[in-house]
Structures are given as structure tokens and as C-alpha cells.
Short mmCIF file of C-alpha atoms and ligand atoms in Angstrom, two decimals:
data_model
loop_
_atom_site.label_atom_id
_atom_site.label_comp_id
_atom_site.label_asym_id
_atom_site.label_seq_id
_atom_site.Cartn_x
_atom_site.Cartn_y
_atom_site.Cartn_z
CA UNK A 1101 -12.69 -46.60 -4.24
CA UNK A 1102 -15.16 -49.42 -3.65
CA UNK A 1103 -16.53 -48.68 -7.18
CA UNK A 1104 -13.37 -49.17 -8.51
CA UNK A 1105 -12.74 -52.67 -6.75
CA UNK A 1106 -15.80 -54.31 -7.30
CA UNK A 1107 -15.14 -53.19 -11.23
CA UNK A 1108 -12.51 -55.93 -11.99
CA UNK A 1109 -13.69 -59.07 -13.13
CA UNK A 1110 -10.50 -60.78 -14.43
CA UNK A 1111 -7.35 -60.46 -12.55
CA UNK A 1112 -4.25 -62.71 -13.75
CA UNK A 1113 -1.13 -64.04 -11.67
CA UNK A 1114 2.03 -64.14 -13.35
CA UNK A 1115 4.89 -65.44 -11.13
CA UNK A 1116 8.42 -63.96 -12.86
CA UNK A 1117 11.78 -65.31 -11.85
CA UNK A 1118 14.23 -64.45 -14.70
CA UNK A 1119 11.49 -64.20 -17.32
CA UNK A 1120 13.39 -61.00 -19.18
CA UNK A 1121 13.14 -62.77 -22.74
CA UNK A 1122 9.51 -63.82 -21.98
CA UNK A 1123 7.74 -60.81 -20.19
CA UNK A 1124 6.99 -58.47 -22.87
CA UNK A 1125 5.90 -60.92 -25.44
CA UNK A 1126 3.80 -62.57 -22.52
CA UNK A 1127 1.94 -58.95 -21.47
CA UNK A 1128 0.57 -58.36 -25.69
CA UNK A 1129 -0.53 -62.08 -25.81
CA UNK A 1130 -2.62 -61.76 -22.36
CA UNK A 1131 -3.49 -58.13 -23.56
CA UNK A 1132 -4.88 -59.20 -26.56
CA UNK A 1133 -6.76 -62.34 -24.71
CA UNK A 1134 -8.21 -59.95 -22.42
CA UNK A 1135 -9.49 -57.27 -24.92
CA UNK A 1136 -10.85 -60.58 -26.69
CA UNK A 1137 -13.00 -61.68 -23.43
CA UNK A 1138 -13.49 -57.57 -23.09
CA UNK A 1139 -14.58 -57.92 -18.98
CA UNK A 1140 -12.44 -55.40 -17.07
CA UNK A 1141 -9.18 -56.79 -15.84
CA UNK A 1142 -5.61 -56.58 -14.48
CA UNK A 1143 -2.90 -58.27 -15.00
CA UNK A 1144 -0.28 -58.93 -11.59
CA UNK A 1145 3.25 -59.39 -12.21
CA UNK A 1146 5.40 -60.64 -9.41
CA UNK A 1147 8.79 -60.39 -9.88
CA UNK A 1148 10.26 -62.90 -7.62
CA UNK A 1149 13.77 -61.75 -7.17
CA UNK A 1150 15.22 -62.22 -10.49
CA UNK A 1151 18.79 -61.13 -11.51
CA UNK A 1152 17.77 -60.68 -15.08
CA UNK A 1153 15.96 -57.33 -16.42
CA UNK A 1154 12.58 -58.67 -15.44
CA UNK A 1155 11.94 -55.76 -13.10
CA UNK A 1156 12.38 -53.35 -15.42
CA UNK A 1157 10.93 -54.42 -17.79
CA UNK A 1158 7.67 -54.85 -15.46
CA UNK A 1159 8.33 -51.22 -14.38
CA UNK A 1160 8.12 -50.09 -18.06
CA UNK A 1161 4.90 -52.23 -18.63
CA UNK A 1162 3.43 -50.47 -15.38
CA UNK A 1163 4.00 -47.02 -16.59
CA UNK A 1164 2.20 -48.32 -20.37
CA UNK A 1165 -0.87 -49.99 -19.85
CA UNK A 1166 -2.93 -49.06 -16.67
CA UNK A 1167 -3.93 -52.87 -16.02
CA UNK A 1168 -0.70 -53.62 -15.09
CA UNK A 1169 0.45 -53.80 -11.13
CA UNK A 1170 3.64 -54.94 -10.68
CA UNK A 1171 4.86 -56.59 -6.94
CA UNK A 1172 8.50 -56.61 -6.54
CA UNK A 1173 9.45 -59.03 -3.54
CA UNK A 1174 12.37 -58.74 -1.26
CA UNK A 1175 13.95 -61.84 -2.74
CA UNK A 1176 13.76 -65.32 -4.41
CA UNK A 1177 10.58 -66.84 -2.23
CA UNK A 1178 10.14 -69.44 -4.94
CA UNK A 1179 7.31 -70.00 -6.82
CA UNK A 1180 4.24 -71.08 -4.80
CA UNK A 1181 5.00 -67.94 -2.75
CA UNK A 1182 5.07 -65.68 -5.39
CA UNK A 1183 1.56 -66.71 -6.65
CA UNK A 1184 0.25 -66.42 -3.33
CA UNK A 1185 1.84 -62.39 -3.19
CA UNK A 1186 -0.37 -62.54 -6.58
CA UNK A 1187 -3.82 -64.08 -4.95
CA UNK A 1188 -3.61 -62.08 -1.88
CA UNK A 1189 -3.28 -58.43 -4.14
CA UNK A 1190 -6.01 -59.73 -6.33
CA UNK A 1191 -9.26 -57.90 -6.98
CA UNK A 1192 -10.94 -59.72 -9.23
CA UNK A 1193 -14.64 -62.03 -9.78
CA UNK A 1194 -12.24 -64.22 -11.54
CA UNK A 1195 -8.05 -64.95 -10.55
CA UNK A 1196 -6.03 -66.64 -13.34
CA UNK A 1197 -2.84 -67.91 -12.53
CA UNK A 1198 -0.32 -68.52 -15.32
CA UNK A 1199 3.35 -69.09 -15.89
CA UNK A 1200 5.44 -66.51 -17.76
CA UNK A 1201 7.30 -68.77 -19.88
CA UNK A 1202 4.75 -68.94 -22.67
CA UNK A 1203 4.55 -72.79 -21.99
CA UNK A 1204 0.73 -72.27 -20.77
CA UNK A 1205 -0.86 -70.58 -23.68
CA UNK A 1206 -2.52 -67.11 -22.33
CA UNK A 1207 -5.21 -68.12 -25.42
CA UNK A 1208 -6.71 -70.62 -22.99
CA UNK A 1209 -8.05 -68.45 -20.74
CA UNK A 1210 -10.60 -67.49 -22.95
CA UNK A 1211 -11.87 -71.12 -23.22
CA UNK A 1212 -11.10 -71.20 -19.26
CA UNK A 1213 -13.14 -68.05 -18.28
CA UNK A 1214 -16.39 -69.74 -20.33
CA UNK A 1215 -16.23 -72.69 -18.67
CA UNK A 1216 -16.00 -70.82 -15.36
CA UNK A 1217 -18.81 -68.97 -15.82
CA UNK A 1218 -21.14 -71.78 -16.60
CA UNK A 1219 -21.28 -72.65 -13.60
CA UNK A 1220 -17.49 -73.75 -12.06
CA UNK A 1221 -16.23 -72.86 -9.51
CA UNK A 1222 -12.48 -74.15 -10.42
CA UNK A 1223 -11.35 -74.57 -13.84
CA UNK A 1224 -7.86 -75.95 -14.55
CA UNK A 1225 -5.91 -76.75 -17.58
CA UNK A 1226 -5.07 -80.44 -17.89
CA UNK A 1227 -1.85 -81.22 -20.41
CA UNK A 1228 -2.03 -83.82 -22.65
CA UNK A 1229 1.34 -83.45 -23.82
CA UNK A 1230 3.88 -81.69 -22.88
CA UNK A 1231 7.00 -80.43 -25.17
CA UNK A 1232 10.40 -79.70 -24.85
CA UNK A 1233 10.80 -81.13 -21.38
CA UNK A 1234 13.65 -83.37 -20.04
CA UNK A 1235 12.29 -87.33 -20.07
CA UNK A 1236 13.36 -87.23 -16.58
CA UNK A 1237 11.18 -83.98 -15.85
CA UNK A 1238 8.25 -86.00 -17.68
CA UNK A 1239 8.59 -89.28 -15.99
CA UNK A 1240 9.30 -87.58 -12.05
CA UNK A 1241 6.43 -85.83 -12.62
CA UNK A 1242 4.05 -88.25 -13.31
CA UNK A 1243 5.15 -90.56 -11.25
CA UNK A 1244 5.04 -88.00 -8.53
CA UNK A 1245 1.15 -86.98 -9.45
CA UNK A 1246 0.41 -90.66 -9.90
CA UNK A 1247 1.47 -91.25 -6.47
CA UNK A 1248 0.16 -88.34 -4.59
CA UNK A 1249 -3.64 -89.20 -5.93
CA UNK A 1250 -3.16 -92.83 -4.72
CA UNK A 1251 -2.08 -91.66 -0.83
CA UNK A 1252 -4.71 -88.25 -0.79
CA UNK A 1253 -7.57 -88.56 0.74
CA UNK A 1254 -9.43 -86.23 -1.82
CA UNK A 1255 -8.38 -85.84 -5.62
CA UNK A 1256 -5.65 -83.87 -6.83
CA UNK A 1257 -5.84 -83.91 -10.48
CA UNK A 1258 -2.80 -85.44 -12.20
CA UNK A 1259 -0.85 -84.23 -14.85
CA UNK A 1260 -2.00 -80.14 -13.86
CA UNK A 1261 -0.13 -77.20 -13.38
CA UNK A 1262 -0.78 -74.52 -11.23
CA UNK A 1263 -1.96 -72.57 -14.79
CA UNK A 1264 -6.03 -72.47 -14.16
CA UNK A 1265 -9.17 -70.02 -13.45
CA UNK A 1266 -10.79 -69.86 -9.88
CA UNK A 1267 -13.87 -67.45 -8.73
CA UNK A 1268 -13.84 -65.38 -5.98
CA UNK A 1269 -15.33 -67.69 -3.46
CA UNK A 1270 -12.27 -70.34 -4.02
CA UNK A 1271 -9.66 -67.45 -3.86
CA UNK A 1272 -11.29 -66.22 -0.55
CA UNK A 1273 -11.22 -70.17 0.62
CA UNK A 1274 -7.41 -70.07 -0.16
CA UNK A 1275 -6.51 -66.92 1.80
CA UNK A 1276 -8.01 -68.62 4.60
CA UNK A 1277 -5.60 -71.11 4.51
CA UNK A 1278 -2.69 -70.15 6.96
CA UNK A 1279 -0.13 -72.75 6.17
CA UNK A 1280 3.21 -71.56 5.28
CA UNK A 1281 4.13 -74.31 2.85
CA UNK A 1282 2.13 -73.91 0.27
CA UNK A 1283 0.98 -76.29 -2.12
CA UNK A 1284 -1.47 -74.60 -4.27
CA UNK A 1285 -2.54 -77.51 -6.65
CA UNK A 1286 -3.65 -79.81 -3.35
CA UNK A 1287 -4.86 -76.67 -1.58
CA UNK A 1288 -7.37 -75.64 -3.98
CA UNK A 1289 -8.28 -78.98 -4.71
CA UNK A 1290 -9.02 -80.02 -1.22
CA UNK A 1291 -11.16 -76.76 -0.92
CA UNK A 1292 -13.99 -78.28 -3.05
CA UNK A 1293 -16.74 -77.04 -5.26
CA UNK A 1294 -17.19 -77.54 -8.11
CA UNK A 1295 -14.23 -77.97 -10.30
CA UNK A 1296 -13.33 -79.13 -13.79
CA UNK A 1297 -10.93 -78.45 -16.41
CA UNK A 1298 -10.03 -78.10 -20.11
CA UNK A 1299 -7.16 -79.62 -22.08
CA UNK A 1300 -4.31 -78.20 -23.72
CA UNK A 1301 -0.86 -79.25 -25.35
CA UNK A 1302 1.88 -77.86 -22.95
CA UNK A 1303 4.29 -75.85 -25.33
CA UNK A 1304 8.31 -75.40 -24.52
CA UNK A 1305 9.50 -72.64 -22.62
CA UNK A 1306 9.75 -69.49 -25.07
CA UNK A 1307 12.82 -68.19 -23.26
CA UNK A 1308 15.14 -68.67 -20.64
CA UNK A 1309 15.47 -71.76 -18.50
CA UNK A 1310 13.66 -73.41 -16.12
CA UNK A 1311 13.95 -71.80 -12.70
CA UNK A 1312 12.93 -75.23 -11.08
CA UNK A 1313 15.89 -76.69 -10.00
CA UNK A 1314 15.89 -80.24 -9.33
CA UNK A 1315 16.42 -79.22 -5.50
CA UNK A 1316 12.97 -76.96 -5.81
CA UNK A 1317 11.47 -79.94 -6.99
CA UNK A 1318 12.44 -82.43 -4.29
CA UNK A 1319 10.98 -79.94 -1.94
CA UNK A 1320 8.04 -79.59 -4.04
CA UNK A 1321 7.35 -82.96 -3.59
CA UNK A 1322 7.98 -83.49 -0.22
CA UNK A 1323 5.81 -80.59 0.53
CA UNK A 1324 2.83 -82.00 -1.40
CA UNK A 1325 3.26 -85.02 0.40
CA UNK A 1326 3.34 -84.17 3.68
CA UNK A 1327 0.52 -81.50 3.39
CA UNK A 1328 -2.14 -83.75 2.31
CA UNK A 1329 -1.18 -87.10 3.50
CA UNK A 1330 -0.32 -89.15 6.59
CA UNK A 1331 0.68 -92.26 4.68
CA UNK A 1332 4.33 -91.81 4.91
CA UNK A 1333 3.83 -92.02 8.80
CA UNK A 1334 2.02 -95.30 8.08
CA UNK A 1335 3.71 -96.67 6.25
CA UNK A 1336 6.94 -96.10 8.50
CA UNK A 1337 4.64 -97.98 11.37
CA UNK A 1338 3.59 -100.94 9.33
CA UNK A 1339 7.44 -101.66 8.20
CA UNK A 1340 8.28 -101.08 11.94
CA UNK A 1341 5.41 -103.54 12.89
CA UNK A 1342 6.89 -106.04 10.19
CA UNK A 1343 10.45 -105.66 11.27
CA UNK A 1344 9.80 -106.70 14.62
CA UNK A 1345 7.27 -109.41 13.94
CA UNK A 1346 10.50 -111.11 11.85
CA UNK A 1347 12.83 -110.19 14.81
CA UNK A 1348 10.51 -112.26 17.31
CA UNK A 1349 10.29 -114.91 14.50
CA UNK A 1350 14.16 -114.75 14.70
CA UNK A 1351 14.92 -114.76 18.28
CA UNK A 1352 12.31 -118.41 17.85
CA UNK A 1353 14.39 -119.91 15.53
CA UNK A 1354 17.49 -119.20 16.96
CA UNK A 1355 16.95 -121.37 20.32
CA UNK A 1356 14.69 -123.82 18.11
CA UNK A 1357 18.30 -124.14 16.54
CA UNK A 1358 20.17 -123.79 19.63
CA UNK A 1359 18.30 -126.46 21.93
CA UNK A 1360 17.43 -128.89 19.51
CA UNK A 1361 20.30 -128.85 16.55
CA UNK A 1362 23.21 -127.63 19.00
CA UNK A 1363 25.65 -128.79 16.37
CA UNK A 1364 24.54 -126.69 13.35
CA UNK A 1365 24.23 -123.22 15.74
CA UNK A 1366 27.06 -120.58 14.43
CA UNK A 1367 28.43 -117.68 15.67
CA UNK A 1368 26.39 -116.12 12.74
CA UNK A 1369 27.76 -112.63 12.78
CA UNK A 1370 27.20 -111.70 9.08
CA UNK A 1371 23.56 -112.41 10.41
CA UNK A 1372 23.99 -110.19 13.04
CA UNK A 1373 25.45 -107.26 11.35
CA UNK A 1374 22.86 -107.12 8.65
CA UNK A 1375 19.64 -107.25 11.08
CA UNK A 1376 21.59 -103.98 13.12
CA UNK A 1377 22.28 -102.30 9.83
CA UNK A 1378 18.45 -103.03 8.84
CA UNK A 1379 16.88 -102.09 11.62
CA UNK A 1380 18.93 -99.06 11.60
CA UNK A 1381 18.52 -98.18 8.63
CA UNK A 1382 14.50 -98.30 9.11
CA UNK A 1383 15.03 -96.36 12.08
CA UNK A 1384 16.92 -93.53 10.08
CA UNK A 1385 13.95 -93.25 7.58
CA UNK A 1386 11.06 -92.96 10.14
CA UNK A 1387 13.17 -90.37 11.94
CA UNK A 1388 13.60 -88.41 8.81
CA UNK A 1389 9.92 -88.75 7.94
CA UNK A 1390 8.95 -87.90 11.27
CA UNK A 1391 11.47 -85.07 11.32
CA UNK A 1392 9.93 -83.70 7.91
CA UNK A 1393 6.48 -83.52 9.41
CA UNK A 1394 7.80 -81.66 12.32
CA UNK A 1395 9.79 -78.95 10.07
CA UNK A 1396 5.87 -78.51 8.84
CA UNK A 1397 4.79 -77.83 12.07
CA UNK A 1398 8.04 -75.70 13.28
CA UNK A 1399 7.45 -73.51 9.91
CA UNK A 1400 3.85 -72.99 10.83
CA UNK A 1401 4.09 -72.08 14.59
CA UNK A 1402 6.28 -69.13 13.65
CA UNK A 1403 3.57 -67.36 12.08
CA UNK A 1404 6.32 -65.63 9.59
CA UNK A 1405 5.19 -63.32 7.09
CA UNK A 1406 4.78 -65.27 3.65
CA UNK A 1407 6.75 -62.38 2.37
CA UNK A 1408 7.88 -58.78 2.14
CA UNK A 1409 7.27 -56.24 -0.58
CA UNK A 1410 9.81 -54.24 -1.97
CA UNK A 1411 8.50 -52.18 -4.41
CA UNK A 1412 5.31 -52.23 -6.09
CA UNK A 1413 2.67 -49.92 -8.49
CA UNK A 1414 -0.21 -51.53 -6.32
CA UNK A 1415 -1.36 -48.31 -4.02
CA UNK A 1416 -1.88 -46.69 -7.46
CA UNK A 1417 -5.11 -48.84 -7.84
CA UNK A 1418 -5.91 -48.58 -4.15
N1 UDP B 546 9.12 -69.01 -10.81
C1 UDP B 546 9.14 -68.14 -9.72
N2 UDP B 546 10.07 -68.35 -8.72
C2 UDP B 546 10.96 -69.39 -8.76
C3 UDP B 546 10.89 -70.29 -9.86
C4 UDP B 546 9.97 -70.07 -10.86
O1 UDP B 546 8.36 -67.20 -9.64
O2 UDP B 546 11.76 -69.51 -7.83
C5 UDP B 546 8.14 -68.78 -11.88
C6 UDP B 546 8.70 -68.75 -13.29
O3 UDP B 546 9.09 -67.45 -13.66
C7 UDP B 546 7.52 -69.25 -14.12
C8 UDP B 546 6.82 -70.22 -13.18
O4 UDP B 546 7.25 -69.87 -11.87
O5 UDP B 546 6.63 -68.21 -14.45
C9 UDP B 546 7.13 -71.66 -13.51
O6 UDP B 546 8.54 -71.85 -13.43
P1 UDP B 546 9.34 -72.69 -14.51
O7 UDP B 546 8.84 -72.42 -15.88
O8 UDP B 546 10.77 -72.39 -14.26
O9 UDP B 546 9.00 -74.15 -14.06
P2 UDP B 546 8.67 -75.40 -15.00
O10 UDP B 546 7.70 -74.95 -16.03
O11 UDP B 546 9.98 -75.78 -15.59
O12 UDP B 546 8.11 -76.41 -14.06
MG1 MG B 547 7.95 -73.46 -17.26
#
């Protein structure tokens, strides 16, 4: 049994959430790209509660090729969570992870795996363009990845998937990382050693639609945020310093006016009604902010499984 694990040098990650028109087409390309690179392999499919025929399909594809495992999860966990079902059943020297919708071309890899091997640790794919994605899609992200280098600590590359090539000693790093909201991109990145990438031209989805809803995205965000980054929290305490630095400034004026220019003091209470709607306004955001950095630490405490298995081909390779 040992023989057999320490035999795989290449395993790949494929995340599917309604992938049904993508799947099969997906499985030859990567096929092919593997026999290319000719390094023992497997390729991990994780269906991630679709309603489409991606299961079966993935059942079929099990029973065909014998590098194919298959890990059916108990429901939609969302995509971060699926790769990580993906990374923890890995066996491989090498892990790929890759999205099923064609849009990362499996081709890479072989340029990826090269580059790994002379002497990276972390390889990911950088886009330089990306196709047949919304200009709203285009211009959240990169102002999202823009902003999230400028408040890290460390560097998360910009304008990178979650599509890239780590060794074993990364994907070891990563399952030592407990946290329950995952952020892979920032996670591996903040692990370290030596990492680089290669460039490609991100191609449109080959089927189906994007299962990345605008409210999976928000999350996403916040998520990346919080995980890596205190500067929300400072910020919140610098506006709070600088609200009530103007409030003493205020509260000066207003018996400068009183004492000295009786006649021009008003009953003011537009004045008054915006400063309480200001201040509680501000108040409202640092709760919220404060609130989302608790959630992290609620989510964490409970120690929850990541996720539960339904049905899988895994023991098969055990
Ligand atoms: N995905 C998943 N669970 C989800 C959403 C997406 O496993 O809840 C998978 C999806 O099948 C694909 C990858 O994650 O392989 C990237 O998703 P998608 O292409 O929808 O995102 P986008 O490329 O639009 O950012
Ligand atoms: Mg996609």
C-alpha cells in the first residue's frame, strides 16, 4: 500500500459544481496532458453538490480510467471547500488545482510542472487577459486584488486564480492550516517558499454558467480580507479618532460663538441631526466590521468538520 502511495507524482484538483457540459471534455484534455508529462498521476474530481449530471458522469469516468477518484460531498460547500476535500485526498509529489470550466487551459500544466521542478516550490498561473467575462466581473476583481496587496502584510499575487502547481511540502503547510474560512490564494501565499508563476490568456467558460454568484463573491472578498488583514479594524479606529477630534473642535466653536457672538448663535438643529446621523452611521460600520471579525472567530472555535463525504471511489486506491 505504501508502494502504491509514494508512486503518484501528479495529482490534480478539479472542483465541479454543475460542470455536466464541461466534465468529459475536461477529463481527455487533462488525460492527454498527463500522458504528455508521462509521471504517474490521478486526477480528483469533487463534485460539489451539483443538480446537473455531473455525478454521473464522474461515476462513469471512475469506472473508465483507473486515475480517476471521484469525492461526492454531502452538499453545495462552495468552492474553496471543495478544493480543500481535493488537497486533503491528495497523494501526490505534485497537487494541481484547476477549474472545470475549461477557462484554465489543462495544457498549462505541462509548462507549470517544469517550472516546478526547477526548483519552485509554488507555481501559479498569472492571466493576462481574461475573455468572456462580465466588465463588472473584470473591474471587481481587480480592484478587489489591487486592494488586498496594498492592506497584506505579505504578497498575494494579483490578477491569479486558484488554477496553479504546489509540491508536497506547500500542500502539507496548507493542511496544517485549521481555519475554517478558507482563502486558498492568501493561504498559500502567506506560507512562503519559493514561488513564481507563468502566464496565460484566461479563455471563456466552455459550458454552463458561472456558479459564482455575486453573493459568493461578496463573501469571497470579505473573507480574504479579514483573513490576512487587520486594516479594516484600523481604519475604523483612525475615522473614530478623527470624528471625535472634529466633535471637540465643535463643542470649541460653539461657546467661542456662544460667549463672544451671542447674536449670531442658532438653534442649529440641521447641525445637530447630521453630526447624530454621522456619528451613527460610523458607529454602524465599526460594529459590522468588528462583528465580521468575530463571525471568523465564532466559525473557528466550533471546530466543524470542513465537510462530509457522501460517496466516493477513493478507498479503491487506499
Ligand atoms: N465551483 C464549486 N462550487 C461552487 C462554485 C463553483 O466547486 O459553489 C467550481 C466550479 O465548478 C469551477 C470552479 O469552482 O470548477 C470555478 O467556478 P466558476 O467557473 O463558476 O467561477 P468563475 O470562473 O466564474 O470565477
Ligand atoms: Mg470559471
Amino acid at each position: 500500500m505504501q508502494l502504491e502511495k509514494a508512486m503518484i507524482e501528479i495529482s490534480v484538483i478539479v472542483p465541479t459544481y454543475n460542470e455536466e457540459g464541461n466534465v468529459m471534455l475536461l477529463h481527455r484534455r487533462l488525460s492527454e496532458v498527463m500522458q504528455q508529462i508521462g509521471q504517474p498521476y490521478e486526477l480528483i474530481f469533487i463534485n460539489d453538490g451539483s443538480r446537473d449530471r455531473t455525478l454521473e458522469l464522474e461515476r462513469e469516468l471512475a469506472k473508465q480510467d483507473t486515475h480517476f477518484r471521484y469525492i461526492d460531498l454531502s452538499r453545495n460547500f462552495g468552492h474553496q471547500i471543495a478544493v480543500s476535500a481535493g488537497i486533503d485526498a491528495s497523494r501526490g509529489e505534485a497537487v494541481v488545482i484547476i477549474d472545470a470550466d475549461l477557462q484554465d487551459p489543462p495544457e498549462l500544466i505541462v509548462e507549470m510542472y517544469a517550472k516546478l521542478k526547477s526548483g519552485f516550490h509554488v507555481v501559479y498561473a498569472k492571466r493576462k487577459a481574461r475573455q468572456g467575462e462580465s466588465f463588472m466581473k473584470k473591474l471587481t476583481a481587480k480592484i478587489f486584488y489591487r486592494l488586498l496587496s496594498r492592506i497584506t502584510s505579505f504578497s498575494i499575487p494579483v490578477d491569479t486564480g486558484d488554477f496553479r502547481i504546489m509540491d508536497r511540502k506547500v500542500v502539507d503547510a496548507l493542511k496544517q492550516m485549521p481555519e475554517s474560512n478558507k482563502f486558498l490564494r492568501g493561504q498559500i501565499a502567506w506560507i512562503g517558499f519559493n514561488q513564481t508563476f507563468v502566464e496565460y490568456e484566461r479563455q471563456q467558460r466552455h459550458a454552463g454558467t458561472t456558479g459564482y454568484t455575486y453573493k459568493k463573491m461578496i463573501n469571497f472578498a470579505i473573507n480574504g480580507i479579514t483573513a490576512f488583514s487587520n486594516a479594516p479594524i484600523k481604519c475604523v479606529t483612525m475615522a473614530g479618532f478623527l470624528v471625535s477630534f472634529v466633535a471637540f473642535l465643535m463643542i470649541i466653536m460653539s461657546f467661542v460663538v456662544r460667549i463672544f457672538y451671542a447674536h449670531l448663535s442658532e438653534p442649529g438643529w440641521a447641525s445637530i441631526m447630521v453630526g447624530l446621523m454621522f456619528l451613527g452611521g460610523v458607529q454602524l460600520i465599526s460594529l459590522g466590521i468588528i462583528g465580521e471579525y468575530i463571525s471568523r472567530i465564532n466559525t473557528d472555535v466550533k471546530r466543524r468538520p470542513l465537510y462530509f463525504i457522501k460517496e466516493t471511489n477513493l478507498q479503491n486506491f487506499e
